[in-house]
Amino acid sequence: MSAFLPPGAYRPPVDRWGTFSRLAASLPEGSVAVVDRTVAKLHPTLVSTLEARKPRAIIQLVGGESAKTFTALEKVLAAGLSLPRSGTLLAVGGGTVGDVSTVAAHLLKRGVRLVQVPTTLLAAVDSSLGGKGAVDMTVRGRVVKNPAGVFHYAEEGWLCPEFFSTLSETQVREGSLEAWKMVISLDATLFRRYVRKPPELQKLVKDARMLKERVCAQDPYEHQGLRRVLNFGHTFGHVLESVSHFKLSHGDGVGLGMLLALDVGRLLGVTPGPVAEQAEAALANGPGVQGRERAAALLRRAPLKDIVTLLNADKKAGRGGELRMVLLTAIGTAVVQDVAEATWRELWPAWTKGVRP
């Protein structure tokens, strides 16, 4: 199928599980690899395995938001200038390395083959699937997440459990939060199973990728708006990340953002109270969402006008300046609704005190 599609066009995911050394044996010679420097240190055979495939270049980036700058993007593009259009760009790292690699793969020769190798649980359950890649920009001294991006689907995803074995508890939590986000908003049956018995890590990854692909297959390029449901928790989650100067991880930001989204839904009468309570309890007992006190401490750091600026700069804002938020109507079901500034401002006093409104 892929032979008849341009590089980066939508295609059903091809997930391959196994050790990195075994999967790397299929990497074409002359490829370009972008590798998270920390991952390379934690897994000493990674670079030598790649070198055996005679790559054109191996670019090591420091993971985190610094990897999603135009400076880092230019570094990857420069290394890939000699790639033919049939060449391969391999992304080995977490979501930020995957993001900048996706943008680079889209721009090089107007599109080259991309292979994603997520090394964090967060990247495995979310960002390495679905074709989206983006870089950050600075607006009025604040970093705005993902305003400049592309769609460029990977031809393959390599899932290597050895990389997950070196993750910290915090990294496991943030990846689990993103997976639970999809379960809470997309699949009530799976939610009930998870509440009874939290899944093993590999099962969590497979379920989350299945749920995300189910949505992406219906709306691969967000032309219909169906994919917006995947942004549950992201509106205020991105704000919390930004005001923390990205010391708060993306997954933890989404976890706290879900709590705030549940509050907005309840205030508007969209999310029934029992549903909000059930979802919040599951987030606490399952993946272990950070408490509301953490969100309050971050929100108190920034003047309200800065929060408004960040929300207005978010690419999910509505045309009239309203927030376009994902709100739960029931476990497993969500809607996208515009939310006026006056609505979330009503919740602000409780949010900055760290209590449920």
PDB file of C-alpha atoms in Angstrom, residues 176-178 180-182 184-185 231-234 236-237 251-264 283 287 289 292:
ATOM      1  CA  SER A 176      -0.265   6.466  31.766  1.00  0.00           C
ATOM      2  CA  LEU A 177      -2.242   9.705  32.180  1.00  0.00           C
ATOM      3  CA  GLU A 178      -2.300  10.236  28.427  1.00  0.00           C
ATOM      4  CA  TRP A 180      -6.171   6.955  30.542  1.00  0.00           C
ATOM      5  CA  LYS A 181      -7.261  10.203  28.883  1.00  0.00           C
ATOM      6  CA  MET A 182      -8.172   8.241  25.764  1.00  0.00           C
ATOM      7  CA  ILE A 184     -11.970   7.938  29.780  1.00  0.00           C
ATOM      8  CA  SER A 185     -13.086   9.933  26.759  1.00  0.00           C
ATOM      9  CA  ASN A 231      -7.417  17.091  23.096  1.00  0.00           C
ATOM     10  CA  PHE A 232      -9.261  16.346  26.340  1.00  0.00           C
ATOM     11  CA  GLY A 233      -7.230  18.053  29.065  1.00  0.00           C
ATOM     12  CA  HIS A 234      -4.896  19.839  26.649  1.00  0.00           C
ATOM     13  CA  PHE A 236      -5.385  24.216  30.269  1.00  0.00           C
ATOM     14  CA  GLY A 237      -2.734  21.508  30.315  1.00  0.00           C
ATOM     15  CA  GLY A 251       1.585  14.205  30.582  1.00  0.00           C
ATOM     16  CA  ASP A 252       1.235  15.728  34.039  1.00  0.00           C
ATOM     17  CA  GLY A 253      -0.070  18.911  32.424  1.00  0.00           C
ATOM     18  CA  VAL A 254      -2.732  16.945  30.573  1.00  0.00           C
ATOM     19  CA  GLY A 255      -3.657  15.146  33.792  1.00  0.00           C
ATOM     20  CA  LEU A 256      -4.240  18.420  35.626  1.00  0.00           C
ATOM     21  CA  GLY A 257      -5.894  19.882  32.544  1.00  0.00           C
ATOM     22  CA  MET A 258      -8.433  17.058  32.620  1.00  0.00           C
ATOM     23  CA  LEU A 259      -9.404  17.992  36.169  1.00  0.00           C
ATOM     24  CA  LEU A 260     -10.013  21.584  35.068  1.00  0.00           C
ATOM     25  CA  ALA A 261     -11.947  20.423  32.007  1.00  0.00           C
ATOM     26  CA  LEU A 262     -14.190  18.332  34.248  1.00  0.00           C
ATOM     27  CA  ASP A 263     -14.891  21.483  36.290  1.00  0.00           C
ATOM     28  CA  VAL A 264     -15.795  23.464  33.178  1.00  0.00           C
ATOM     29  CA  LEU A 283      -7.261   9.446  37.418  1.00  0.00           C
ATOM     30  CA  PRO A 287      -2.272   6.671  36.753  1.00  0.00           C
ATOM     31  CA  VAL A 289      -2.756  12.413  38.648  1.00  0.00           C
ATOM     32  CA  ARG A 292      -5.204  20.202  42.491  1.00  0.00           C
TER      33      ARG A 292
END
